[in-house]
């Protein structure tokens, strides 16, 4: 009896041993497959925006199945796919996240989780305003370092940024701010009011004009010497009494009487000089009548 049990146990052990050229088999010929190691997908964070309008980092190498998680920092930004030769314009059917903002005081961060489906170079830009022209571009799996530089230069030369349409190529979500790969920029403080303007210094009163120099006092006019009294006029010399004319003889009878000459009016008394001259030359006495 014991020998029979031992024979059966030996037979089952031999059948479980691996056979050359085949997979190991379990009891009754069940084939056991070797364990398959599945690679875990990597989550690659990329910060979008912030104090500067950039992608950080702006170049990523990813495998198929990896997740590029775009985390949106300060501002309002997009992740939009373009072609290599048409920067700042959406590629038909390409990835587009839509506009995802971040404002001061938020406790959650908007994200866009994009699965990588190819190892070919992928060109991405932000379609908000002029962000593409100012350098907010990036690449996934660039062929070389020069390819990213050429794409950035092309974006700076583009005339405008064209927005995408519907959200394509990923999933929008949120994560707690504490779990984000960035620290938000500090809120901008309101500009302090300028100090009140100082009152301009009071204008100094105009300097008093120096008193005008008094004109030199005019010397009082010299008193004119008293006018010399004109010499008193000598009183007119009294005219000498007129000599009595000799009595006229009576006219002779029979002879016509001659008319006596008219008496001259008494001469006005000459001034002193005339009087003196008169004294010197007395008038001749009239001749006696015949």
PDB file of C-alpha atoms in Angstrom:
ATOM      1  CA  UNK A   1       0.000   0.000   0.000  1.00  0.00           C
ATOM      2  CA  UNK A   2       2.767   2.399   0.908  1.00  0.00           C
ATOM      3  CA  UNK A   3       4.599   1.586  -2.327  1.00  0.00           C
ATOM      4  CA  UNK A   4       1.503   2.478  -4.383  1.00  0.00           C
ATOM      5  CA  UNK A   5       1.145   5.930  -2.789  1.00  0.00           C
ATOM      6  CA  UNK A   6       4.811   6.656  -3.305  1.00  0.00           C
ATOM      7  CA  UNK A   7       4.555   5.767  -7.008  1.00  0.00           C
ATOM      8  CA  UNK A   8       1.604   8.145  -7.550  1.00  0.00           C
ATOM      9  CA  UNK A   9       3.380  11.039  -5.800  1.00  0.00           C
ATOM     10  CA  UNK A  10       6.490  10.551  -7.884  1.00  0.00           C
ATOM     11  CA  UNK A  11       4.481  10.578 -11.117  1.00  0.00           C
ATOM     12  CA  UNK A  12       2.713  13.870 -10.280  1.00  0.00           C
ATOM     13  CA  UNK A  13       5.986  15.582  -9.360  1.00  0.00           C
ATOM     14  CA  UNK A  14       7.573  14.572 -12.643  1.00  0.00           C
ATOM     15  CA  UNK A  15       4.684  15.968 -14.673  1.00  0.00           C
ATOM     16  CA  UNK A  16       5.013  19.377 -12.969  1.00  0.00           C
ATOM     17  CA  UNK A  17       8.667  19.847 -13.954  1.00  0.00           C
ATOM     18  CA  UNK A  18       9.304  22.254 -16.882  1.00  0.00           C
ATOM     19  CA  UNK A  19       9.710  20.614 -20.198  1.00  0.00           C
ATOM     20  CA  UNK A  20      12.394  21.626 -22.647  1.00  0.00           C
ATOM     21  CA  UNK A  21      11.159  24.193 -25.149  1.00  0.00           C
ATOM     22  CA  UNK A  22       7.852  24.849 -23.405  1.00  0.00           C
ATOM     23  CA  UNK A  23       6.260  26.851 -20.618  1.00  0.00           C
ATOM     24  CA  UNK A  24       5.881  25.327 -17.214  1.00  0.00           C
ATOM     25  CA  UNK A  25       2.662  23.393 -16.752  1.00  0.00           C
ATOM     26  CA  UNK A  26       0.562  22.944 -13.700  1.00  0.00           C
ATOM     27  CA  UNK A  27      -1.411  19.905 -12.700  1.00  0.00           C
ATOM     28  CA  UNK A  28      -3.343  18.318 -15.516  1.00  0.00           C
ATOM     29  CA  UNK A  29      -1.309  20.252 -18.168  1.00  0.00           C
ATOM     30  CA  UNK A  30      -2.331  23.826 -17.219  1.00  0.00           C
ATOM     31  CA  UNK A  31       0.245  26.232 -18.739  1.00  0.00           C
ATOM     32  CA  UNK A  32       1.534  29.009 -16.422  1.00  0.00           C
ATOM     33  CA  UNK A  33       2.522  32.311 -18.134  1.00  0.00           C
ATOM     34  CA  UNK A  34       5.568  34.265 -16.937  1.00  0.00           C
ATOM     35  CA  UNK A  35       4.612  37.500 -15.085  1.00  0.00           C
ATOM     36  CA  UNK A  36       4.460  40.617 -17.355  1.00  0.00           C
ATOM     37  CA  UNK A  37       6.014  43.791 -15.902  1.00  0.00           C
ATOM     38  CA  UNK A  38       3.802  46.801 -16.816  1.00  0.00           C
ATOM     39  CA  UNK A  39       5.642  50.177 -16.889  1.00  0.00           C
ATOM     40  CA  UNK A  40       3.868  52.811 -14.805  1.00  0.00           C
ATOM     41  CA  UNK A  41       2.939  56.011 -16.680  1.00  0.00           C
ATOM     42  CA  UNK A  42       4.999  59.012 -15.624  1.00  0.00           C
ATOM     43  CA  UNK A  43       3.288  62.290 -14.757  1.00  0.00           C
ATOM     44  CA  UNK A  44       5.392  65.175 -16.034  1.00  0.00           C
ATOM     45  CA  UNK A  45       4.411  68.585 -14.577  1.00  0.00           C
ATOM     46  CA  UNK A  46       4.758  71.734 -16.706  1.00  0.00           C
ATOM     47  CA  UNK A  47       3.963  75.165 -15.216  1.00  0.00           C
ATOM     48  CA  UNK A  48       2.068  77.500 -17.532  1.00  0.00           C
ATOM     49  CA  UNK A  49       2.399  81.250 -16.879  1.00  0.00           C
ATOM     50  CA  UNK A  50       3.329  82.836 -13.578  1.00  0.00           C
ATOM     51  CA  UNK A  51       5.388  85.980 -12.990  1.00  0.00           C
ATOM     52  CA  UNK A  52       6.437  85.654 -16.644  1.00  0.00           C
ATOM     53  CA  UNK A  53       4.446  84.321 -19.589  1.00  0.00           C
ATOM     54  CA  UNK A  54       6.396  81.103 -20.168  1.00  0.00           C
ATOM     55  CA  UNK A  55       6.213  77.310 -20.116  1.00  0.00           C
ATOM     56  CA  UNK A  56       8.510  75.880 -17.415  1.00  0.00           C
ATOM     57  CA  UNK A  57      10.200  73.734 -18.593  1.00  0.00           C
ATOM     58  CA  UNK A  58       9.863  74.576 -22.271  1.00  0.00           C
ATOM     59  CA  UNK A  59      11.230  71.227 -23.479  1.00  0.00           C
ATOM     60  CA  UNK A  60      10.092  67.762 -22.324  1.00  0.00           C
ATOM     61  CA  UNK A  61      11.014  64.214 -23.349  1.00  0.00           C
ATOM     62  CA  UNK A  62       8.110  61.809 -22.796  1.00  0.00           C
ATOM     63  CA  UNK A  63       7.217  58.249 -23.691  1.00  0.00           C
ATOM     64  CA  UNK A  64       3.968  57.025 -25.104  1.00  0.00           C
ATOM     65  CA  UNK A  65       1.537  56.635 -22.208  1.00  0.00           C
ATOM     66  CA  UNK A  66       3.095  59.345 -20.066  1.00  0.00           C
ATOM     67  CA  UNK A  67       0.883  62.172 -18.848  1.00  0.00           C
ATOM     68  CA  UNK A  68       2.034  65.756 -19.271  1.00  0.00           C
ATOM     69  CA  UNK A  69       0.215  67.693 -16.570  1.00  0.00           C
ATOM     70  CA  UNK A  70       0.011  71.393 -17.394  1.00  0.00           C
ATOM     71  CA  UNK A  71      -0.490  73.429 -14.199  1.00  0.00           C
ATOM     72  CA  UNK A  72      -1.803  76.944 -14.787  1.00  0.00           C
ATOM     73  CA  UNK A  73      -0.178  79.680 -12.702  1.00  0.00           C
ATOM     74  CA  UNK A  74      -0.853  83.437 -12.537  1.00  0.00           C
ATOM     75  CA  UNK A  75      -2.667  84.879 -15.519  1.00  0.00           C
ATOM     76  CA  UNK A  76      -4.863  83.326 -18.185  1.00  0.00           C
ATOM     77  CA  UNK A  77      -3.252  80.880 -20.590  1.00  0.00           C
ATOM     78  CA  UNK A  78      -3.824  78.022 -23.027  1.00  0.00           C
ATOM     79  CA  UNK A  79      -1.927  74.988 -24.284  1.00  0.00           C
ATOM     80  CA  UNK A  80      -2.470  74.892 -28.051  1.00  0.00           C
ATOM     81  CA  UNK A  81      -0.742  72.702 -30.629  1.00  0.00           C
ATOM     82  CA  UNK A  82       0.655  74.086 -33.899  1.00  0.00           C
ATOM     83  CA  UNK A  83       2.772  72.793 -36.739  1.00  0.00           C
ATOM     84  CA  UNK A  84       6.513  73.395 -37.005  1.00  0.00           C
ATOM     85  CA  UNK A  85       6.168  75.963 -39.794  1.00  0.00           C
ATOM     86  CA  UNK A  86       3.042  77.836 -38.592  1.00  0.00           C
ATOM     87  CA  UNK A  87       3.779  79.006 -35.077  1.00  0.00           C
ATOM     88  CA  UNK A  88       0.998  80.736 -33.125  1.00  0.00           C
ATOM     89  CA  UNK A  89      -1.748  79.152 -35.273  1.00  0.00           C
ATOM     90  CA  UNK A  90      -3.711  76.052 -34.186  1.00  0.00           C
ATOM     91  CA  UNK A  91      -3.069  72.787 -36.000  1.00  0.00           C
ATOM     92  CA  UNK A  92      -6.184  71.147 -37.386  1.00  0.00           C
ATOM     93  CA  UNK A  93      -7.254  68.464 -34.928  1.00  0.00           C
ATOM     94  CA  UNK A  94      -4.420  69.404 -32.578  1.00  0.00           C
ATOM     95  CA  UNK A  95      -4.400  69.657 -28.810  1.00  0.00           C
ATOM     96  CA  UNK A  96      -6.148  72.643 -27.188  1.00  0.00           C
ATOM     97  CA  UNK A  97      -6.819  73.155 -23.477  1.00  0.00           C
ATOM     98  CA  UNK A  98      -9.018  76.229 -23.637  1.00  0.00           C
ATOM     99  CA  UNK A  99      -8.302  79.250 -21.443  1.00  0.00           C
ATOM    100  CA  UNK A 100      -7.568  78.346 -17.815  1.00  0.00           C
ATOM    101  CA  UNK A 101      -7.018  81.305 -15.435  1.00  0.00           C
ATOM    102  CA  UNK A 102      -5.414  81.574 -12.017  1.00  0.00           C
ATOM    103  CA  UNK A 103      -6.250  84.514  -9.781  1.00  0.00           C
ATOM    104  CA  UNK A 104      -4.755  85.728  -6.521  1.00  0.00           C
ATOM    105  CA  UNK A 105      -6.200  83.933  -3.513  1.00  0.00           C
ATOM    106  CA  UNK A 106      -7.144  80.680  -5.250  1.00  0.00           C
ATOM    107  CA  UNK A 107      -6.611  77.505  -3.219  1.00  0.00           C
ATOM    108  CA  UNK A 108      -6.855  75.192  -6.233  1.00  0.00           C
ATOM    109  CA  UNK A 109      -4.893  75.084  -9.456  1.00  0.00           C
ATOM    110  CA  UNK A 110      -6.393  74.381 -12.853  1.00  0.00           C
ATOM    111  CA  UNK A 111      -4.687  71.580 -14.796  1.00  0.00           C
ATOM    112  CA  UNK A 112      -4.801  70.028 -18.260  1.00  0.00           C
ATOM    113  CA  UNK A 113      -3.726  66.374 -18.326  1.00  0.00           C
ATOM    114  CA  UNK A 114      -2.502  65.375 -21.788  1.00  0.00           C
ATOM    115  CA  UNK A 115      -1.608  61.737 -22.529  1.00  0.00           C
ATOM    116  CA  UNK A 116       1.393  61.335 -24.827  1.00  0.00           C
ATOM    117  CA  UNK A 117       0.385  59.284 -27.865  1.00  0.00           C
ATOM    118  CA  UNK A 118       3.510  59.654 -30.001  1.00  0.00           C
ATOM    119  CA  UNK A 119       7.211  60.250 -29.650  1.00  0.00           C
ATOM    120  CA  UNK A 120       7.216  62.586 -32.642  1.00  0.00           C
ATOM    121  CA  UNK A 121       8.101  66.267 -31.979  1.00  0.00           C
ATOM    122  CA  UNK A 122       5.116  68.254 -30.723  1.00  0.00           C
ATOM    123  CA  UNK A 123       4.893  72.080 -30.917  1.00  0.00           C
ATOM    124  CA  UNK A 124       2.812  73.969 -28.339  1.00  0.00           C
ATOM    125  CA  UNK A 125       2.063  77.658 -27.682  1.00  0.00           C
ATOM    126  CA  UNK A 126      -0.189  79.918 -25.587  1.00  0.00           C
ATOM    127  CA  UNK A 127      -2.972  81.525 -27.626  1.00  0.00           C
ATOM    128  CA  UNK A 128      -3.724  84.321 -25.133  1.00  0.00           C
ATOM    129  CA  UNK A 129      -3.002  87.807 -26.475  1.00  0.00           C
ATOM    130  CA  UNK A 130       0.597  88.255 -27.645  1.00  0.00           C
ATOM    131  CA  UNK A 131       2.019  85.537 -25.343  1.00  0.00           C
ATOM    132  CA  UNK A 132       3.165  83.431 -28.286  1.00  0.00           C
ATOM    133  CA  UNK A 133       5.024  86.352 -29.852  1.00  0.00           C
ATOM    134  CA  UNK A 134       6.746  87.116 -26.541  1.00  0.00           C
ATOM    135  CA  UNK A 135       8.131  83.577 -26.151  1.00  0.00           C
ATOM    136  CA  UNK A 136       5.472  81.397 -24.473  1.00  0.00           C
ATOM    137  CA  UNK A 137       6.140  78.301 -26.581  1.00  0.00           C
ATOM    138  CA  UNK A 138       7.456  74.781 -25.855  1.00  0.00           C
ATOM    139  CA  UNK A 139       8.127  71.387 -27.420  1.00  0.00           C
ATOM    140  CA  UNK A 140       7.615  67.782 -26.423  1.00  0.00           C
ATOM    141  CA  UNK A 141      10.218  65.344 -27.778  1.00  0.00           C
ATOM    142  CA  UNK A 142      12.223  67.844 -29.883  1.00  0.00           C
ATOM    143  CA  UNK A 143      14.542  66.274 -32.444  1.00  0.00           C
ATOM    144  CA  UNK A 144      17.388  68.495 -31.227  1.00  0.00           C
ATOM    145  CA  UNK A 145      18.022  71.712 -29.336  1.00  0.00           C
ATOM    146  CA  UNK A 146      18.060  73.792 -32.506  1.00  0.00           C
ATOM    147  CA  UNK A 147      14.495  72.792 -33.365  1.00  0.00           C
ATOM    148  CA  UNK A 148      13.099  74.547 -30.278  1.00  0.00           C
ATOM    149  CA  UNK A 149      15.191  77.674 -30.950  1.00  0.00           C
ATOM    150  CA  UNK A 150      13.927  77.816 -34.548  1.00  0.00           C
ATOM    151  CA  UNK A 151      10.319  77.417 -33.384  1.00  0.00           C
ATOM    152  CA  UNK A 152      10.704  80.210 -30.808  1.00  0.00           C
ATOM    153  CA  UNK A 153      12.147  82.539 -33.450  1.00  0.00           C
ATOM    154  CA  UNK A 154       9.299  81.748 -35.835  1.00  0.00           C
ATOM    155  CA  UNK A 155       6.744  82.535 -33.133  1.00  0.00           C
ATOM    156  CA  UNK A 156       8.335  85.937 -32.475  1.00  0.00           C
ATOM    157  CA  UNK A 157       8.062  86.768 -36.174  1.00  0.00           C
ATOM    158  CA  UNK A 158       4.377  85.810 -36.450  1.00  0.00           C
ATOM    159  CA  UNK A 159       1.884  88.635 -36.863  1.00  0.00           C
ATOM    160  CA  UNK A 160      -0.742  87.407 -34.383  1.00  0.00           C
ATOM    161  CA  UNK A 161      -1.865  84.531 -32.182  1.00  0.00           C
ATOM    162  CA  UNK A 162      -4.873  82.489 -33.300  1.00  0.00           C
ATOM    163  CA  UNK A 163      -6.996  80.833 -30.619  1.00  0.00           C
ATOM    164  CA  UNK A 164      -8.135  77.214 -30.733  1.00  0.00           C
ATOM    165  CA  UNK A 165     -11.772  76.148 -30.632  1.00  0.00           C
ATOM    166  CA  UNK A 166     -13.002  73.185 -28.594  1.00  0.00           C
ATOM    167  CA  UNK A 167     -10.992  71.430 -25.895  1.00  0.00           C
ATOM    168  CA  UNK A 168      -9.144  68.534 -27.542  1.00  0.00           C
ATOM    169  CA  UNK A 169      -6.424  66.051 -26.554  1.00  0.00           C
ATOM    170  CA  UNK A 170      -6.635  66.100 -22.766  1.00  0.00           C
ATOM    171  CA  UNK A 171      -8.740  66.563 -19.671  1.00  0.00           C
ATOM    172  CA  UNK A 172      -9.183  69.695 -17.570  1.00  0.00           C
ATOM    173  CA  UNK A 173      -9.094  69.203 -13.800  1.00  0.00           C
ATOM    174  CA  UNK A 174      -7.863  70.824 -10.580  1.00  0.00           C
ATOM    175  CA  UNK A 175      -5.352  69.993  -7.853  1.00  0.00           C
ATOM    176  CA  UNK A 176      -4.789  71.585  -4.426  1.00  0.00           C
ATOM    177  CA  UNK A 177      -2.442  74.539  -4.470  1.00  0.00           C
ATOM    178  CA  UNK A 178      -0.195  72.745  -1.979  1.00  0.00           C
ATOM    179  CA  UNK A 179       0.309  69.918  -4.498  1.00  0.00           C
ATOM    180  CA  UNK A 180       1.252  72.245  -7.370  1.00  0.00           C
ATOM    181  CA  UNK A 181       4.779  72.492  -8.741  1.00  0.00           C
ATOM    182  CA  UNK A 182       4.871  76.269  -8.290  1.00  0.00           C
ATOM    183  CA  UNK A 183       4.314  78.997  -5.738  1.00  0.00           C
ATOM    184  CA  UNK A 184       1.983  81.729  -7.002  1.00  0.00           C
ATOM    185  CA  UNK A 185       3.389  85.181  -7.464  1.00  0.00           C
ATOM    186  CA  UNK A 186       2.676  87.506  -4.566  1.00  0.00           C
ATOM    187  CA  UNK A 187      -0.425  89.660  -5.069  1.00  0.00           C
ATOM    188  CA  UNK A 188       0.396  93.011  -6.480  1.00  0.00           C
ATOM    189  CA  UNK A 189       0.077  95.629  -3.788  1.00  0.00           C
ATOM    190  CA  UNK A 190      -1.941  98.635  -4.642  1.00  0.00           C
ATOM    191  CA  UNK A 191       0.303 101.499  -5.370  1.00  0.00           C
ATOM    192  CA  UNK A 192       0.606 103.593  -2.256  1.00  0.00           C
ATOM    193  CA  UNK A 193      -0.918 107.004  -2.563  1.00  0.00           C
ATOM    194  CA  UNK A 194       1.769 109.571  -3.112  1.00  0.00           C
ATOM    195  CA  UNK A 195       2.475 111.719  -0.068  1.00  0.00           C
ATOM    196  CA  UNK A 196       0.609 114.996  -0.085  1.00  0.00           C
ATOM    197  CA  UNK A 197       2.486 117.518  -2.038  1.00  0.00           C
ATOM    198  CA  UNK A 198       4.317 119.891   0.169  1.00  0.00           C
ATOM    199  CA  UNK A 199       2.996 123.388   0.029  1.00  0.00           C
ATOM    200  CA  UNK A 200       5.376 125.526  -1.931  1.00  0.00           C
ATOM    201  CA  UNK A 201       7.385 127.765   0.350  1.00  0.00           C
ATOM    202  CA  UNK A 202       5.744 131.099   0.872  1.00  0.00           C
ATOM    203  CA  UNK A 203       7.179 133.614  -1.437  1.00  0.00           C
ATOM    204  CA  UNK A 204       9.389 136.041   0.373  1.00  0.00           C
ATOM    205  CA  UNK A 205       7.851 139.480   0.431  1.00  0.00           C
ATOM    206  CA  UNK A 206       9.414 141.642  -2.182  1.00  0.00           C
ATOM    207  CA  UNK A 207      12.424 143.397  -0.819  1.00  0.00           C
ATOM    208  CA  UNK A 208      11.592 146.924   0.057  1.00  0.00           C
ATOM    209  CA  UNK A 209      13.106 149.287  -2.352  1.00  0.00           C
ATOM    210  CA  UNK A 210      15.780 151.352  -0.673  1.00  0.00           C
ATOM    211  CA  UNK A 211      14.403 154.776   0.087  1.00  0.00           C
ATOM    212  CA  UNK A 212      14.979 157.061  -2.781  1.00  0.00           C
ATOM    213  CA  UNK A 213      17.795 159.387  -2.044  1.00  0.00           C
ATOM    214  CA  UNK A 214      16.378 162.728  -1.262  1.00  0.00           C
ATOM    215  CA  UNK A 215      17.545 165.217  -3.784  1.00  0.00           C
ATOM    216  CA  UNK A 216      20.068 167.522  -2.261  1.00  0.00           C
ATOM    217  CA  UNK A 217      18.275 170.361  -0.641  1.00  0.00           C
ATOM    218  CA  UNK A 218      18.406 173.344  -2.851  1.00  0.00           C
ATOM    219  CA  UNK A 219      20.375 176.056  -1.319  1.00  0.00           C
ATOM    220  CA  UNK A 220      18.030 178.822  -0.422  1.00  0.00           C
ATOM    221  CA  UNK A 221      18.345 181.512  -2.992  1.00  0.00           C
ATOM    222  CA  UNK A 222      20.820 184.050  -1.950  1.00  0.00           C
ATOM    223  CA  UNK A 223      19.035 187.019  -0.708  1.00  0.00           C
ATOM    224  CA  UNK A 224      19.245 189.676  -3.263  1.00  0.00           C
ATOM    225  CA  UNK A 225      20.976 192.643  -1.876  1.00  0.00           C
ATOM    226  CA  UNK A 226      18.449 195.287  -1.138  1.00  0.00           C
ATOM    227  CA  UNK A 227      17.866 197.325  -4.178  1.00  0.00           C
ATOM    228  CA  UNK A 228      19.617 200.542  -3.927  1.00  0.00           C
ATOM    229  CA  UNK A 229      17.128 203.201  -3.590  1.00  0.00           C
ATOM    230  CA  UNK A 230      17.171 205.278  -6.680  1.00  0.00           C
ATOM    231  CA  UNK A 231      18.755 208.559  -5.986  1.00  0.00           C
ATOM    232  CA  UNK A 232      16.162 210.936  -4.905  1.00  0.00           C
ATOM    233  CA  UNK A 233      15.288 213.214  -7.674  1.00  0.00           C
ATOM    234  CA  UNK A 234      16.432 216.603  -6.976  1.00  0.00           C
ATOM    235  CA  UNK A 235      13.483 218.789  -6.476  1.00  0.00           C
ATOM    236  CA  UNK A 236      12.961 220.890  -9.522  1.00  0.00           C
ATOM    237  CA  UNK A 237      14.770 224.104  -9.259  1.00  0.00           C
ATOM    238  CA  UNK A 238      12.444 226.827  -8.615  1.00  0.00           C
ATOM    239  CA  UNK A 239      12.094 228.923 -11.667  1.00  0.00           C
ATOM    240  CA  UNK A 240      13.458 232.339 -11.076  1.00  0.00           C
ATOM    241  CA  UNK A 241      10.756 234.815 -10.763  1.00  0.00           C
ATOM    242  CA  UNK A 242       9.942 236.237 -14.099  1.00  0.00           C
ATOM    243  CA  UNK A 243      11.293 239.624 -14.613  1.00  0.00           C
ATOM    244  CA  UNK A 244       8.617 242.087 -14.699  1.00  0.00           C
ATOM    245  CA  UNK A 245       8.185 243.356 -18.149  1.00  0.00           C
ATOM    246  CA  UNK A 246       8.681 247.068 -18.455  1.00  0.00           C
ATOM    247  CA  UNK A 247       5.501 248.867 -18.598  1.00  0.00           C
ATOM    248  CA  UNK A 248       4.422 249.347 -22.099  1.00  0.00           C
ATOM    249  CA  UNK A 249       4.306 252.823 -23.234  1.00  0.00           C
ATOM    250  CA  UNK A 250       0.960 253.944 -24.294  1.00  0.00           C
ATOM    251  CA  UNK A 251       0.576 253.867 -27.973  1.00  0.00           C
ATOM    252  CA  UNK A 252       1.128 257.089 -29.715  1.00  0.00           C
ATOM    253  CA  UNK A 253      -1.867 258.875 -30.699  1.00  0.00           C
ATOM    254  CA  UNK A 254      -2.757 258.645 -34.242  1.00  0.00           C
ATOM    255  CA  UNK A 255      -0.650 255.574 -34.852  1.00  0.00           C
ATOM    256  CA  UNK A 256      -2.316 252.266 -35.075  1.00  0.00           C
ATOM    257  CA  UNK A 257      -1.534 250.276 -32.081  1.00  0.00           C
ATOM    258  CA  UNK A 258       0.432 247.173 -32.764  1.00  0.00           C
ATOM    259  CA  UNK A 259      -1.123 244.088 -31.463  1.00  0.00           C
ATOM    260  CA  UNK A 260       0.732 242.791 -28.520  1.00  0.00           C
ATOM    261  CA  UNK A 261       2.152 239.352 -29.134  1.00  0.00           C
ATOM    262  CA  UNK A 262       0.221 236.564 -27.543  1.00  0.00           C
ATOM    263  CA  UNK A 263       1.623 235.516 -24.279  1.00  0.00           C
ATOM    264  CA  UNK A 264       3.344 232.181 -24.479  1.00  0.00           C
ATOM    265  CA  UNK A 265       1.964 229.602 -22.076  1.00  0.00           C
ATOM    266  CA  UNK A 266       4.100 229.182 -19.085  1.00  0.00           C
ATOM    267  CA  UNK A 267       6.732 226.571 -19.808  1.00  0.00           C
ATOM    268  CA  UNK A 268       6.542 223.388 -17.794  1.00  0.00           C
ATOM    269  CA  UNK A 269       9.172 223.132 -15.259  1.00  0.00           C
ATOM    270  CA  UNK A 270      11.939 221.041 -16.816  1.00  0.00           C
ATOM    271  CA  UNK A 271      13.487 218.298 -14.847  1.00  0.00           C
ATOM    272  CA  UNK A 272      16.434 219.032 -12.781  1.00  0.00           C
ATOM    273  CA  UNK A 273      18.844 218.822 -15.654  1.00  0.00           C
ATOM    274  CA  UNK A 274      16.689 221.126 -17.744  1.00  0.00           C
ATOM    275  CA  UNK A 275      16.402 223.415 -14.807  1.00  0.00           C
ATOM    276  CA  UNK A 276      20.143 223.548 -14.476  1.00  0.00           C
ATOM    277  CA  UNK A 277      20.438 224.227 -18.182  1.00  0.00           C
ATOM    278  CA  UNK A 278      17.812 226.905 -17.835  1.00  0.00           C
ATOM    279  CA  UNK A 279      19.769 228.473 -15.081  1.00  0.00           C
ATOM    280  CA  UNK A 280      22.837 228.478 -17.235  1.00  0.00           C
ATOM    281  CA  UNK A 281      21.038 229.956 -20.209  1.00  0.00           C
ATOM    282  CA  UNK A 282      18.095 232.025 -19.129  1.00  0.00           C
ATOM    283  CA  UNK A 283      15.681 232.875 -21.875  1.00  0.00           C
ATOM    284  CA  UNK A 284      16.139 236.184 -23.458  1.00  0.00           C
ATOM    285  CA  UNK A 285      13.809 238.814 -22.285  1.00  0.00           C
ATOM    286  CA  UNK A 286      11.320 239.995 -24.871  1.00  0.00           C
ATOM    287  CA  UNK A 287      12.181 243.181 -26.554  1.00  0.00           C
ATOM    288  CA  UNK A 288      10.273 246.133 -25.299  1.00  0.00           C
ATOM    289  CA  UNK A 289       7.526 247.328 -27.433  1.00  0.00           C
ATOM    290  CA  UNK A 290       8.307 250.429 -29.381  1.00  0.00           C
TER     291      UNK A 290
END
